[in-house]
XYZ file of C-alpha atoms in Angstrom:
596
model
C -38.525 9.056 3.482
C -39.902 10.976 6.450
C -42.119 14.077 6.167
C -40.169 16.488 8.432
C -42.752 18.025 10.612
C -45.477 16.403 8.379
C -45.608 17.158 4.956
C -44.737 20.555 5.858
C -44.392 21.852 2.119
C -48.014 21.688 1.755
C -49.371 22.314 5.371
C -48.296 23.880 8.710
C -45.548 21.905 10.294
C -46.352 19.480 13.215
C -50.083 19.789 12.625
C -52.737 17.185 12.088
C -53.207 18.678 8.626
C -49.592 18.211 7.773
C -49.499 14.550 9.075
C -52.831 13.820 6.967
C -51.401 15.258 3.951
C -48.384 12.955 4.443
C -50.473 10.029 4.711
C -52.777 10.899 1.663
C -49.673 11.291 -0.351
C -48.671 7.815 0.456
C -45.364 9.053 2.287
C -44.525 6.145 4.651
C -43.482 8.216 7.749
C -43.204 11.593 9.587
C -40.972 13.280 11.906
C -42.517 15.118 14.552
C -41.112 17.166 17.658
C -42.603 16.816 20.934
C -42.641 19.135 23.894
C -44.148 19.254 27.310
C -46.844 21.870 28.663
C -46.795 23.183 32.269
C -49.185 20.807 33.269
C -47.422 17.764 31.634
C -49.072 16.991 28.395
C -47.009 16.071 25.488
C -47.699 18.475 22.317
C -46.396 18.940 18.941
C -43.973 21.709 18.627
C -40.430 22.144 17.259
C -39.531 25.469 19.053
C -39.368 26.028 22.733
C -41.851 29.007 22.188
C -45.016 29.316 20.314
C -43.967 32.509 18.491
C -42.988 31.050 15.180
C -45.822 28.566 14.321
C -48.749 29.923 16.134
C -50.428 33.257 16.652
C -49.374 32.990 20.328
C -46.378 33.784 22.246
C -44.259 32.486 25.108
C -42.718 29.225 26.144
C -44.755 26.313 25.723
C -43.526 24.763 29.067
C -44.953 27.680 30.957
C -48.445 27.329 29.570
C -51.160 24.711 30.332
C -52.523 22.231 27.596
C -55.650 24.483 27.349
C -54.089 27.689 26.326
C -51.644 26.048 24.023
C -54.365 24.404 22.191
C -56.460 27.617 21.845
C -53.593 28.886 19.738
C -53.980 29.283 15.972
C -51.092 26.905 14.683
C -52.053 27.326 10.815
C -52.892 30.829 9.413
C -49.347 31.769 9.612
C -48.901 29.224 6.956
C -52.072 29.964 4.814
C -55.352 31.163 5.968
C -57.148 27.933 4.935
C -55.369 26.468 7.977
C -56.678 28.927 10.457
C -58.610 26.119 12.260
C -55.420 24.113 13.101
C -54.307 23.871 16.775
C -51.226 22.351 18.294
C -51.967 18.862 18.574
C -51.204 16.232 21.337
C -48.828 13.397 20.543
C -51.747 11.042 21.251
C -53.640 12.906 18.420
C -50.631 12.368 16.063
C -50.428 8.659 16.980
C -54.174 8.340 15.980
C -53.511 9.306 12.256
C -53.513 6.193 10.284
C -50.794 4.994 7.898
C -47.905 6.576 9.225
C -44.874 5.597 11.284
C -43.576 8.356 13.273
C -40.015 9.452 14.529
C -40.784 11.455 17.548
C -38.199 14.004 18.562
C -38.096 14.482 22.229
C -37.344 18.111 23.245
C -37.227 18.166 27.190
C -39.999 15.589 27.236
C -39.936 13.150 30.149
C -39.531 9.507 28.567
C -41.987 7.847 30.812
C -44.605 10.211 29.912
C -43.884 9.388 26.331
C -43.817 5.909 26.861
C -47.181 6.084 28.428
C -48.568 7.634 25.404
C -47.238 5.543 23.115
C -48.263 2.203 24.810
C -51.880 3.481 25.286
C -52.003 4.171 21.565
C -50.765 0.693 20.679
C -48.072 2.420 18.597
C -45.186 0.708 19.956
C -44.431 -0.956 16.495
C -44.606 2.131 14.479
C -42.646 4.652 16.589
C -38.907 5.670 16.713
C -37.958 7.824 19.715
C -35.279 10.397 19.116
C -33.419 12.441 21.708
C -30.176 14.545 21.810
C -29.886 13.511 25.405
C -27.741 10.161 25.703
C -29.047 9.723 29.441
C -32.583 9.794 27.849
C -31.887 7.237 25.341
C -30.249 4.908 27.732
C -33.084 5.080 30.184
C -35.490 4.177 27.177
C -33.357 1.240 26.253
C -34.042 -0.259 29.678
C -37.618 0.738 29.976
C -38.563 -0.233 26.481
C -36.121 -2.102 24.501
C -38.511 -3.071 21.631
C -38.915 0.661 20.493
C -36.042 1.847 18.414
C -34.248 4.936 19.397
C -31.711 7.355 17.582
C -29.420 9.727 18.865
C -29.650 13.215 17.402
C -26.311 14.852 16.681
C -25.289 17.939 14.825
C -22.431 16.104 13.014
C -21.030 12.610 12.835
C -17.835 12.024 14.594
C -15.378 8.994 14.881
C -16.637 8.003 18.466
C -20.390 7.736 17.498
C -20.393 3.907 16.919
C -18.968 3.418 20.443
C -21.521 6.047 22.068
C -24.435 4.265 20.266
C -23.231 0.790 21.693
C -22.927 2.390 25.219
C -26.386 3.937 25.562
C -28.176 1.096 23.654
C -29.449 3.373 20.754
C -30.284 1.802 17.491
C -29.479 4.808 15.027
C -28.095 8.379 14.572
C -29.863 11.353 13.197
C -27.637 14.055 11.717
C -28.135 17.541 10.236
C -27.268 17.423 6.420
C -24.144 19.592 7.119
C -22.874 17.290 9.517
C -22.977 14.192 7.300
C -19.156 13.105 6.913
C -18.308 10.644 4.541
C -15.677 8.610 6.459
C -17.844 8.468 9.538
C -21.054 7.700 7.655
C -19.264 4.739 6.163
C -17.840 3.547 9.508
C -21.338 3.704 10.790
C -22.631 1.671 8.050
C -20.076 -0.973 8.571
C -20.952 -1.137 12.038
C -24.604 -1.886 10.974
C -25.914 1.392 12.581
C -28.608 3.263 10.477
C -27.951 7.055 9.663
C -30.971 9.554 9.293
C -30.429 12.744 7.722
C -32.691 15.381 9.084
C -33.837 18.613 7.502
C -32.589 17.971 3.942
C -34.405 20.555 1.946
C -32.874 20.746 -1.443
C -31.552 18.449 -4.201
C -27.960 18.721 -3.265
C -28.728 17.640 0.254
C -30.882 14.741 -0.950
C -28.396 13.301 -3.312
C -25.499 13.971 -0.942
C -27.229 11.724 1.717
C -27.844 9.024 -0.794
C -24.273 9.218 -1.965
C -23.263 8.303 1.437
C -26.030 5.648 1.631
C -28.076 7.196 4.404
C -30.877 5.026 5.449
C -33.452 7.704 5.996
C -33.968 11.399 4.808
C -36.354 13.590 6.547
C -37.566 16.611 4.437
C -40.430 19.150 4.274
C -40.436 18.400 0.645
C -41.061 14.658 1.092
C -42.892 13.819 -2.200
C -40.438 15.820 -4.422
C -37.714 13.645 -2.964
C -39.744 10.576 -3.606
C -40.209 11.603 -7.372
C -36.433 12.649 -7.554
C -35.390 9.307 -6.620
C -37.784 7.538 -8.835
C -39.420 5.890 -5.890
C -42.888 6.889 -7.001
C -44.263 8.854 -10.046
C -47.084 11.223 -10.176
C -49.333 10.154 -13.141
C -52.076 12.606 -14.369
C -54.751 12.319 -16.913
C -56.871 14.778 -18.469
C -59.511 14.379 -15.751
C -56.977 15.881 -13.270
C -56.847 18.990 -15.311
C -60.568 19.285 -15.594
C -60.774 17.995 -19.243
C -62.953 15.031 -20.327
C -60.515 11.978 -21.317
C -61.381 11.393 -24.833
C -59.777 8.925 -27.381
C -56.805 10.427 -29.664
C -56.968 13.757 -27.926
C -52.948 13.687 -27.631
C -53.273 14.907 -24.065
C -49.829 16.349 -22.837
C -48.433 16.271 -26.286
C -47.145 19.772 -25.588
C -46.121 21.246 -22.301
C -45.094 24.557 -20.936
C -44.091 26.011 -17.702
C -43.868 29.590 -16.178
C -44.882 31.682 -13.189
C -47.967 33.307 -14.719
C -49.514 34.820 -11.600
C -46.255 35.931 -9.657
C -46.960 33.829 -6.750
C -43.287 32.475 -6.795
C -44.473 28.863 -7.798
C -44.087 27.424 -11.247
C -47.453 26.803 -13.285
C -48.006 24.002 -15.773
C -49.321 24.450 -19.244
C -50.788 21.282 -20.770
C -51.941 21.006 -24.272
C -54.148 18.253 -26.134
C -54.026 19.543 -29.675
C -56.173 16.913 -30.969
C -59.129 17.165 -28.299
C -62.481 17.047 -29.966
C -64.610 18.369 -26.987
C -65.847 21.394 -28.966
C -64.709 20.444 -32.445
C -62.816 17.259 -33.988
C -59.231 18.242 -33.706
C -59.863 21.641 -32.066
C -57.571 21.216 -29.262
C -57.299 22.049 -25.512
C -55.053 24.076 -23.286
C -54.919 23.947 -19.712
C -52.984 26.007 -17.222
C -52.782 24.755 -13.742
C -51.447 26.923 -11.048
C -48.645 25.752 -8.895
C -49.269 25.537 -5.104
C -50.881 23.359 -2.610
C -53.976 22.757 -4.765
C -52.011 21.654 -7.700
C -53.422 20.556 -10.114
C -56.804 21.767 -9.039
C -56.473 25.486 -9.696
C -57.120 25.759 -13.368
C -57.598 27.927 -16.336
C -58.954 25.854 -19.541
C -59.958 26.637 -23.051
C -60.888 24.244 -25.616
C -60.509 25.148 -29.447
C -63.426 25.542 -31.781
C -62.095 25.109 -35.227
C -62.037 21.663 -36.641
C -58.514 20.280 -36.902
C -57.007 23.748 -35.827
C -54.821 22.085 -33.060
C -55.115 24.812 -30.664
C -52.262 24.305 -27.984
C -49.974 22.442 -30.151
C -46.821 24.608 -28.798
C -46.211 26.890 -25.891
C -43.565 29.431 -24.842
C -43.306 31.375 -21.565
C -41.483 34.645 -20.958
C -41.695 38.109 -19.668
C -42.555 39.703 -23.105
C -43.858 42.863 -22.000
C -41.392 43.496 -19.073
C -43.771 43.646 -16.288
C -42.133 40.998 -13.959
C -44.635 38.415 -14.827
C -44.349 35.530 -17.399
C -46.686 35.515 -20.257
C -47.843 32.579 -22.316
C -47.719 32.424 -26.141
C -49.995 29.481 -27.485
C -49.524 27.991 -30.761
C -52.505 27.344 -33.029
C -50.776 26.155 -36.229
C -53.638 24.790 -38.219
C -56.157 27.546 -37.543
C -57.674 29.048 -40.731
C -56.770 32.522 -39.529
C -56.108 34.160 -42.798
C -56.224 31.162 -45.341
C -56.192 27.463 -44.908
C -53.748 26.331 -42.167
C -52.250 29.924 -41.825
C -51.925 29.280 -38.122
C -51.675 31.994 -35.631
C -49.940 32.606 -31.895
C -52.056 33.854 -29.140
C -50.661 35.941 -26.343
C -52.118 35.301 -22.763
C -50.900 38.151 -20.507
C -49.720 36.965 -16.990
C -51.140 38.988 -14.094
C -51.038 38.667 -10.319
C -54.936 37.672 -10.381
C -54.065 34.905 -12.814
C -53.573 34.026 -16.639
C -56.186 34.112 -19.399
C -57.754 37.474 -18.890
C -55.942 39.538 -21.846
C -55.875 37.504 -24.821
C -54.916 38.614 -28.458
C -53.353 37.198 -31.640
C -49.923 38.374 -32.465
C -47.615 37.645 -35.463
C -46.681 38.781 -38.830
C -48.933 39.094 -41.832
C -50.155 35.594 -42.480
C -50.673 33.295 -45.534
C -52.402 30.163 -45.878
C -50.478 27.040 -45.110
C -47.592 28.376 -43.341
C -48.503 26.937 -39.806
C -47.405 29.816 -37.839
C -47.095 28.585 -34.203
C -45.944 24.952 -34.748
C -42.943 25.668 -32.632
C -41.643 28.363 -30.400
C -38.963 29.353 -28.057
C -37.850 32.293 -25.988
C -34.730 34.224 -25.489
C -33.330 37.834 -25.489
C -32.109 38.089 -28.868
C -30.976 41.603 -28.788
C -30.053 41.601 -24.991
C -32.385 44.689 -24.272
C -33.598 43.001 -20.975
C -37.050 41.959 -22.399
C -37.612 38.367 -23.727
C -38.276 37.905 -27.452
C -40.346 35.317 -28.923
C -39.120 32.765 -31.785
C -42.035 31.525 -33.783
C -41.739 28.853 -36.597
C -43.851 28.752 -39.687
C -42.654 25.453 -41.197
C -45.326 25.535 -43.777
C -44.312 28.673 -45.493
C -43.777 28.547 -49.428
C -40.614 30.345 -50.700
C -39.594 30.656 -54.237
C -42.261 28.010 -55.262
C -40.781 25.426 -52.705
C -43.793 24.302 -50.531
C -43.131 23.941 -46.843
C -39.587 25.473 -47.070
C -40.213 27.143 -43.741
C -39.424 30.194 -41.872
C -38.617 31.536 -38.238
C -40.002 34.845 -36.996
C -37.815 36.334 -34.080
C -40.422 38.923 -32.679
C -38.937 41.468 -30.152
C -40.793 41.857 -26.771
C -41.575 45.190 -26.148
C -42.117 46.843 -22.411
C -45.779 47.482 -21.913
C -46.819 45.617 -25.097
C -45.389 42.241 -25.742
C -44.058 40.512 -28.800
C -44.592 42.647 -32.074
C -44.186 41.967 -35.684
C -42.620 45.523 -36.174
C -38.818 45.087 -36.188
C -38.997 41.286 -36.350
C -36.169 39.341 -37.850
C -37.483 36.774 -40.390
C -35.082 33.803 -41.034
C -35.282 31.569 -44.152
C -32.971 30.417 -47.044
C -33.688 33.516 -48.938
C -31.642 35.514 -46.508
C -28.125 36.492 -47.832
C -26.292 34.929 -44.543
C -28.096 31.794 -44.673
C -26.588 28.920 -46.683
C -28.389 27.105 -49.357
C -31.590 27.757 -51.229
C -35.449 27.273 -50.161
C -36.039 23.647 -50.397
C -39.486 21.856 -50.495
C -40.539 20.068 -47.425
C -37.497 21.167 -45.425
C -39.876 22.701 -42.984
C -37.563 25.436 -41.294
C -39.097 26.406 -38.131
C -40.634 23.047 -37.253
C -37.956 22.412 -34.329
C -36.666 25.543 -32.418
C -34.696 26.224 -29.435
C -32.901 29.244 -27.940
C -29.824 29.580 -25.793
C -26.694 31.843 -25.469
C -24.033 29.465 -27.221
C -21.253 32.049 -27.418
C -21.725 33.794 -24.022
C -22.038 37.191 -25.351
C -25.298 38.146 -23.584
C -27.416 37.492 -26.889
C -29.908 34.600 -27.215
C -29.002 32.566 -30.155
C -31.746 30.587 -32.307
C -31.060 26.843 -33.064
C -33.282 25.487 -35.713
C -33.292 21.793 -36.315
C -33.780 20.609 -39.924
C -33.881 17.039 -39.969
C -34.669 16.813 -43.656
C -31.952 19.101 -44.732
C -29.246 17.701 -47.159
C -25.505 17.989 -46.436
C -23.142 18.537 -49.294
C -23.182 14.830 -49.918
C -25.991 13.197 -48.303
C -29.643 13.789 -48.895
C -32.058 14.240 -45.856
C -29.155 13.710 -43.293
C -30.228 16.625 -41.312
C -28.658 19.786 -40.158
C -28.887 22.569 -37.407
C -29.163 26.253 -38.253
C -27.595 28.529 -35.517
C -28.634 32.221 -35.825
C -26.596 34.373 -33.266
C -28.311 37.171 -31.610
C -26.778 40.637 -31.718
C -27.539 44.336 -31.389
C -30.470 45.758 -33.100
C -30.060 47.325 -36.616
C -28.547 50.953 -35.856
C -30.364 52.312 -38.864
C -33.861 50.787 -38.488
C -33.791 49.541 -34.868
C -35.047 46.173 -36.057
C -33.484 42.782 -34.854
C -30.365 41.813 -36.626
C -28.591 38.589 -36.676
C -25.104 38.513 -35.271
C -24.019 35.541 -37.734
C -25.569 32.271 -39.097
C -23.924 28.918 -39.021
C -25.251 25.589 -40.461
C -23.922 22.449 -38.545
C -24.048 18.835 -39.559
C -22.417 15.404 -38.863
C -20.388 16.208 -42.190
C -18.438 18.773 -40.143
C -15.092 17.862 -38.645
C -15.503 17.686 -34.930
C -19.140 16.420 -34.816
C -19.288 12.804 -33.946
C -21.018 10.243 -36.283
C -21.622 10.063 -39.829
C -23.950 12.009 -42.027
C -26.440 9.332 -43.172
C -29.568 9.604 -45.282
C -32.809 9.985 -43.300
C -30.795 9.992 -39.985
C -32.840 12.668 -38.683
C -30.138 14.826 -37.024
C -31.890 17.876 -35.812
C -35.236 16.228 -35.094
C -35.330 17.454 -31.501
C -33.222 20.028 -29.512
C -32.543 20.895 -25.942
C -30.602 23.918 -24.268
C -28.621 23.497 -20.963
C -25.230 24.397 -19.603
C -24.236 20.747 -19.237
C -20.684 21.220 -18.349
C -21.226 24.448 -16.138
C -18.795 26.497 -17.986
C -21.044 29.387 -18.370
C -21.900 28.633 -21.933
C -25.306 27.197 -23.096
C -24.770 23.857 -24.812
C -27.072 22.066 -27.379
C -28.240 18.544 -27.431
C -29.435 17.381 -30.843
C -31.495 14.297 -31.571
C -31.019 12.081 -34.358
C -33.691 9.445 -33.730
C -33.439 7.784 -37.127
C -29.661 7.362 -36.870
C -27.953 4.024 -37.099
C -26.074 2.584 -34.203
C -23.942 -0.611 -34.587
C -26.036 -1.284 -37.852
C -29.297 -1.044 -36.365
C -31.096 1.519 -38.320
C -33.214 4.009 -36.539
C -31.878 3.068 -33.163
C -31.127 6.736 -32.616
C -28.616 8.779 -30.727
C -28.025 12.475 -29.314
C -25.218 14.710 -30.012
C -24.268 17.295 -27.453
C -22.693 20.265 -28.918
C -20.698 22.316 -26.370
C -20.785 26.124 -26.321
C -17.899 28.367 -26.170
C -16.606 31.799 -27.170
C -16.591 30.693 -30.789
C -20.059 29.279 -30.439
C -21.219 25.714 -30.752
C -19.160 22.730 -31.727
C -15.612 24.123 -32.181
C -14.148 20.537 -31.767
C -16.123 19.857 -28.500
C -19.042 17.458 -28.929
C -20.064 13.966 -27.914
C -22.494 11.417 -29.075
C -24.713 9.363 -26.683
C -26.584 6.099 -27.566
C -27.948 3.124 -25.873
C -24.887 0.965 -26.637
C -22.989 2.967 -24.233
C -22.301 1.914 -20.639
C -24.610 3.658 -18.217
C -27.138 4.623 -20.727
C -30.361 2.487 -19.891
C -31.773 0.178 -22.350
C -30.381 -1.292 -25.724
C -29.895 0.321 -28.971
C -32.708 -1.431 -31.106
C -33.580 -0.901 -34.719
C -36.400 1.934 -34.962
C -35.924 2.552 -31.432
C -35.965 6.356 -31.977
C -33.676 7.197 -29.040
C -33.454 11.139 -29.061
C -36.644 11.660 -30.712
C -37.684 13.870 -27.693
C -35.340 15.793 -25.585
C -35.585 17.889 -22.365
C -33.036 19.354 -20.155
C -32.807 20.295 -16.267
C -30.715 19.915 -13.218
C -32.113 16.732 -11.770
C -29.384 16.043 -9.492
C -28.922 19.234 -7.672
C -25.249 19.868 -8.605
């Protein structure tokens, strides 16, 4: 992996700041561009002119070094880099810990060799040029320094060209990476570098064709995407004191809470004891070059309140900025463990300035805010908030549970007025309230039938099927238009799914945990959201508790409809092995990690 122009995602390209950022991040090398000033000095600049990446104008080859180095080369990227200037190649070679691929733009090869050899850098430099004559000249003058031919696309004649000019490899644009030619170069032992690959599709396309080098401005995201290196953060990175048993990062969320175009990360430590035992802690780390340093944090003050046990992000007030709902499920807000949800209003200046409790009238023990999800249930263009209250007692049944779907409201946010309450006392919901079923403890949202309305998926891992106790089910509440008489949210239909249903793979088994975890994504790219359902206590090959995951595909008729698959660790291509009490499927998340 090469940092293209240095780590140009976090600092201005081809500056010492971007090179140091690459070295500090542990990136092994960088691609830099070199041009010649009017008085023969070699400087880092990709363009022929100074216009794009400095506050100056004009061709670099028409100006002496003194003029070029007086140019501000950083404030166009961020005012913090206003002191950055256009560096010399010699300055770049002095940055420790980096190999450099040096792209020669009309730079004389003898001058380049003089600078490289003066710096003692011949063993950590690769010279790149689009000029075959320059590379042939370099091959005779400094055969020990590797060279690459820069081309816009791979062609069948490249292997012969490389041999003729004595080059060592090829550097190509992502769009010019042709499969047949790439494989032919590999067979000839000629390395291929893909230069300027800036998205996941380009990264994985390069890897699929076994490119040897990828140069990208987003160097560390590429490293993480490939699994070459992982970021590990602790509470201290987010401004919290690392404490025993604080459950740091047990809950996570994300959204753009300050409308700067970058995702912000929300981290919860619901058992944190910095202000009260089990009081909890919430940190919002704003995205950007300072991540994770730009923070807003708050610790809970109520003993065993578990502040920050769940999060949901959405634009609940239609102001164009994500807001954050924070669950506080064991807060004694109106009776023991009544729970509460706090709304933090997003703003261009940052989150945390407007905070207020939201939700329905509370009763003790209901644990409002234990789980949450976001979707536009009534398709009015404003996000609605789905809030679980799994401890709610109904018809004398303790912890039968409820789900509240609170409509978002322009200029206000989620409101209890017009909310839909889902539980087993509803006429459309099958069954009766059951003790310890805890409806609302596992919640997700997606448009499973493609009608434009978000649907609620409620995991019930303790629910009974007709013939099996505690096998687990998933309750799906379809979104629909508001009630025309009251204006309140109204369900567009309810279905309960389980492994007792035809078309859903596997068998309903006692204590199988079907519905213990949920994740939503369009896995087959057909335009309908699909639902992944974890069953971490299911038996696999006779091993109890090995666990599996069932993917229910969405369609115009909703989830399932004969389209479902099961995934477990006995399957080829699934890492690991199915083991008793392995709990596979106990935690689920979904995203496009391969850029397809």
